[in-house]
XYZ file of C-alpha atoms in Angstrom:
289
model
C -76.104 95.291 -88.979
C -74.535 92.265 -88.406
C -71.885 92.673 -85.954
C -67.932 91.650 -86.527
C -66.153 89.868 -83.667
C -63.016 89.552 -85.059
C -59.061 90.890 -83.551
C -55.475 90.748 -83.981
C -53.476 88.993 -81.769
C -49.637 89.092 -82.173
C -49.190 89.070 -86.083
C -52.354 87.068 -86.881
C -55.594 87.661 -87.463
C -57.645 85.115 -85.419
C -61.804 85.374 -84.827
C -63.703 85.786 -81.241
C -63.447 82.111 -80.399
C -59.956 82.115 -81.011
C -59.430 84.797 -78.362
C -62.317 83.528 -75.794
C -59.673 80.261 -75.717
C -56.534 82.421 -75.063
C -58.375 83.890 -72.129
C -59.483 80.949 -70.951
C -56.137 79.380 -71.767
C -54.353 81.684 -68.893
C -57.099 81.592 -66.353
C -56.639 77.976 -66.708
C -52.859 78.199 -66.180
C -53.610 80.295 -63.185
C -56.335 78.216 -61.869
C -54.850 76.475 -58.501
C -52.156 78.587 -58.482
C -53.934 81.881 -58.088
C -57.013 81.858 -55.203
C -60.145 81.495 -56.669
C -62.009 84.445 -55.272
C -59.198 86.866 -56.836
C -58.849 84.658 -60.231
C -62.845 85.464 -60.120
C -62.027 89.144 -60.512
C -59.642 88.668 -63.725
C -60.806 88.733 -67.023
C -58.053 86.814 -67.939
C -58.064 88.393 -71.394
C -54.942 90.165 -72.613
C -53.914 92.141 -76.219
C -50.909 91.421 -77.941
C -49.416 94.439 -80.115
C -46.302 93.169 -81.759
C -44.395 91.847 -79.192
C -45.710 93.742 -76.205
C -48.542 91.545 -74.737
C -50.985 94.365 -72.335
C -52.869 92.896 -69.497
C -55.104 94.405 -66.712
C -54.321 92.662 -63.433
C -56.927 93.570 -60.472
C -55.622 94.721 -57.649
C -56.686 91.398 -55.623
C -53.944 89.783 -57.948
C -51.302 92.630 -56.843
C -48.581 89.492 -55.958
C -49.415 87.344 -58.471
C -48.464 89.672 -61.325
C -45.096 87.842 -61.737
C -47.019 85.069 -62.267
C -49.322 86.630 -64.750
C -46.475 87.702 -67.127
C -44.382 84.646 -66.739
C -47.680 82.528 -67.797
C -48.342 84.952 -70.449
C -44.200 84.453 -71.694
C -44.641 80.982 -71.265
C -47.790 80.352 -73.530
C -47.268 83.159 -76.433
C -43.330 82.776 -77.487
C -43.477 86.032 -79.945
C -43.969 88.148 -76.393
C -41.354 89.614 -75.154
C -42.683 92.631 -72.821
C -45.557 92.432 -70.650
C -47.552 95.395 -69.694
C -50.134 95.933 -66.765
C -52.655 98.722 -67.814
C -52.606 100.616 -63.969
C -54.777 103.356 -65.620
C -57.291 104.143 -68.282
C -56.696 106.109 -71.406
C -56.649 109.769 -70.285
C -55.101 113.194 -71.036
C -55.377 115.065 -74.340
C -52.390 112.802 -75.683
C -55.072 109.746 -75.148
C -52.692 107.342 -72.881
C -52.753 104.919 -70.468
C -50.660 104.159 -67.611
C -48.400 100.792 -67.528
C -46.102 99.188 -65.467
C -43.703 96.415 -66.826
C -44.106 93.238 -65.596
C -41.756 91.632 -67.784
C -38.830 92.449 -70.406
C -37.037 95.644 -71.236
C -38.559 97.791 -73.597
C -41.919 99.060 -74.549
C -41.240 99.934 -78.630
C -42.960 97.416 -81.062
C -43.021 96.857 -84.013
C -46.932 95.758 -85.205
C -47.869 94.276 -88.417
C -51.481 94.510 -89.890
C -52.611 93.470 -93.020
C -49.295 94.144 -94.917
C -48.547 97.070 -93.256
C -46.209 97.747 -90.482
C -45.832 100.271 -87.547
C -43.048 101.053 -85.016
C -44.436 102.676 -82.096
C -44.185 103.318 -78.051
C -47.192 101.536 -76.614
C -46.822 103.624 -73.309
C -47.087 107.126 -75.193
C -49.348 106.646 -78.117
C -52.782 105.722 -78.343
C -53.307 102.286 -80.482
C -55.652 99.754 -80.535
C -55.188 96.432 -81.904
C -59.069 95.605 -81.894
C -59.901 97.526 -84.720
C -57.830 95.791 -87.309
C -60.440 94.314 -89.039
C -62.543 97.834 -89.059
C -59.414 99.774 -90.377
C -59.296 97.317 -93.033
C -62.810 97.775 -94.307
C -62.862 101.446 -94.393
C -59.397 101.682 -96.025
C -60.187 99.437 -98.434
C -63.016 101.837 -99.982
C -60.445 104.285 -101.186
C -59.976 104.865 -104.539
C -56.968 106.358 -106.325
C -56.801 110.001 -106.711
C -59.436 110.549 -103.631
C -58.782 112.918 -101.224
C -59.190 111.754 -97.501
C -58.488 113.636 -94.207
C -57.828 111.693 -91.130
C -58.058 113.668 -87.885
C -56.723 111.970 -84.543
C -54.410 110.182 -86.938
C -52.253 108.454 -83.981
C -49.408 106.541 -85.707
C -50.930 105.768 -88.900
C -53.029 102.660 -88.805
C -55.732 104.644 -91.261
C -53.967 107.156 -92.923
C -51.268 104.879 -94.406
C -53.452 101.996 -95.762
C -55.328 105.044 -97.530
C -52.763 106.248 -99.259
C -51.245 103.176 -100.280
C -54.321 102.318 -101.839
C -54.030 105.455 -103.884
C -55.454 108.247 -101.572
C -54.511 111.965 -101.201
C -54.339 112.126 -97.295
C -54.134 114.730 -95.349
C -53.303 113.435 -91.988
C -53.405 115.050 -88.268
C -52.215 114.040 -84.899
C -51.555 116.537 -81.503
C -49.402 114.303 -79.366
C -45.813 114.930 -80.534
C -44.892 111.397 -79.610
C -47.320 109.891 -81.569
C -46.480 112.434 -84.602
C -42.858 111.360 -84.796
C -43.848 107.757 -85.114
C -46.799 108.370 -87.513
C -43.569 110.335 -89.809
C -41.609 107.069 -89.136
C -44.125 105.040 -90.219
C -45.478 106.869 -93.465
C -41.126 106.050 -94.643
C -41.566 102.547 -93.493
C -44.544 102.178 -95.749
C -43.491 104.055 -98.707
C -46.101 106.784 -98.968
C -44.463 109.507 -97.974
C -45.660 111.132 -101.487
C -49.082 110.812 -100.313
C -49.457 111.616 -97.280
C -49.290 115.281 -95.964
C -48.603 114.903 -91.857
C -49.702 117.542 -89.767
C -48.679 117.970 -86.003
C -51.444 119.980 -84.365
C -55.184 119.893 -82.461
C -57.259 118.518 -85.165
C -59.909 120.768 -83.755
C -57.964 123.768 -84.874
C -59.459 124.018 -88.568
C -58.054 126.943 -89.448
C -55.682 124.882 -91.600
C -58.499 123.249 -93.672
C -60.641 126.352 -94.692
C -61.249 126.088 -98.320
C -60.722 122.372 -98.460
C -62.945 119.742 -99.484
C -62.467 116.039 -99.115
C -63.816 113.056 -100.948
C -63.437 111.007 -97.577
C -63.089 111.798 -94.224
C -62.360 109.327 -91.418
C -62.834 110.495 -87.643
C -61.469 107.978 -85.459
C -63.142 109.957 -82.429
C -61.351 110.278 -79.152
C -63.657 108.906 -76.401
C -65.447 111.417 -74.556
C -65.696 113.614 -77.694
C -68.975 114.816 -78.844
C -68.724 117.209 -81.582
C -66.290 115.620 -83.794
C -68.728 115.255 -86.466
C -70.004 118.865 -86.687
C -66.322 119.824 -86.602
C -65.441 117.918 -89.530
C -68.860 117.385 -91.409
C -68.263 121.122 -93.323
C -65.059 120.049 -95.161
C -66.796 117.037 -96.835
C -67.334 117.856 -100.557
C -70.754 117.262 -101.962
C -72.009 113.326 -101.689
C -68.206 112.627 -99.859
C -68.134 110.297 -97.347
C -67.496 110.199 -93.992
C -66.508 107.606 -91.490
C -67.735 108.258 -87.854
C -66.791 106.515 -85.177
C -68.926 107.450 -82.038
C -69.350 105.879 -78.266
C -72.547 104.972 -76.758
C -74.779 102.676 -75.242
C -76.432 99.621 -77.510
C -80.387 101.042 -76.415
C -79.052 104.767 -77.679
C -78.028 104.182 -80.940
C -81.736 104.061 -82.548
C -81.564 108.144 -81.503
C -78.343 108.303 -82.563
C -78.787 107.199 -86.135
C -82.593 109.356 -86.093
C -80.189 112.403 -85.247
C -77.879 111.813 -87.980
C -80.456 111.594 -90.692
C -82.284 114.906 -89.603
C -78.623 116.559 -90.290
C -78.994 115.850 -93.745
C -76.544 112.407 -93.938
C -77.386 109.836 -95.724
C -76.462 106.087 -93.381
C -75.327 103.654 -95.783
C -74.047 101.290 -92.744
C -73.518 101.181 -89.077
C -72.336 98.744 -86.844
C -70.629 97.968 -83.089
C -66.835 98.421 -83.135
C -66.105 96.675 -79.509
C -66.375 97.663 -75.934
C -64.952 100.165 -74.333
C -66.459 100.545 -70.837
C -69.197 98.989 -68.878
C -72.021 99.193 -71.319
C -70.498 101.703 -73.582
C -69.553 100.490 -77.182
C -67.771 102.011 -80.039
C -70.095 102.592 -82.968
C -69.305 103.235 -86.754
C -71.557 105.217 -89.367
C -70.777 105.236 -92.862
C -72.660 108.630 -93.953
C -72.882 110.408 -97.451
C -73.166 114.192 -97.234
C -76.104 114.903 -99.796
C -76.129 118.509 -98.768
C-alpha cells in the first residue's frame, strides 16, 4: 500500500518535504548558537496545533530552551505559545507532560478541513499528524449511517462523520476531553447528530443490542484488544477502521491474523511513527460474519 506522508501545521495542509524544510530551517537558525554536539541530538521537529507549537528539547539543550522557543516564535508568526514535551503520553487520560517555554495559555483553536476544535493541548490527547487520515475515513461516511467512535477525544473523527450525515455515538473517558467534545459538537453545529458518552469505552454494557454500520477505533497506544472488544457491535458487512501499533516487519502476521478472524481487508497503510521502530497502522475491515 502507498504510504501518505502529509501533515497539518497550523491551519495549513502541507507535505513531508515542507515539514522537512521547517525542521531544517529551525536547526539552521540554531546552528552556531547551540553547540554542535547538543544540536545533533535535537530533531528540530515541532508540531503546531492552532497557535501552539510543541517541541521536544533534549536534556543536552536545557540551557537553550528559551532560544528554541524564541526561534520558533520568530519563524512562525501564527504561534503564540511554545511547549516542551517533557514526558510522553501516558495515564488513562492519554496526556503527556509539558512545560511552557513561551506564552501564557495552553488553550488553542485548531482548524482542520473546515472543522474547528477548541481544547487545552496539555489536558487531552490530540495529534495533528492524523489530519489526512481522519479526512480519508470520514469522507466514506454515508448519510444515515450509524457510526461508533470509541476513544473519541475532542471529536476529530466523530464531528466530521456527523457532518457527513452519520448518526454518531462518541465515547470518551477523560472528563476534560469530554467537556471539549461537547463544546466542539456545538461549535461545529452537529449537536443533533452526535450522542456523546462520558465513560470507559471498553465498558460496553451500554452498547448491548446495538449494531453500527461503521466503527472507527483510534486505539490508544499499548492497547492490544480493541478490535475484539468492538467488532461484535459491527453490523453484518459493516466497515471497521481499526488502528494498531507495531513494527513494519510484524504487519504480514497481523494481516494474516485479521483475515483468519473472518474480516475482509480492503485497505491498510502506515499512519506515522509513534516510537522508535513502531508505527501506527490503519486497517479497513469489512465484517463478513
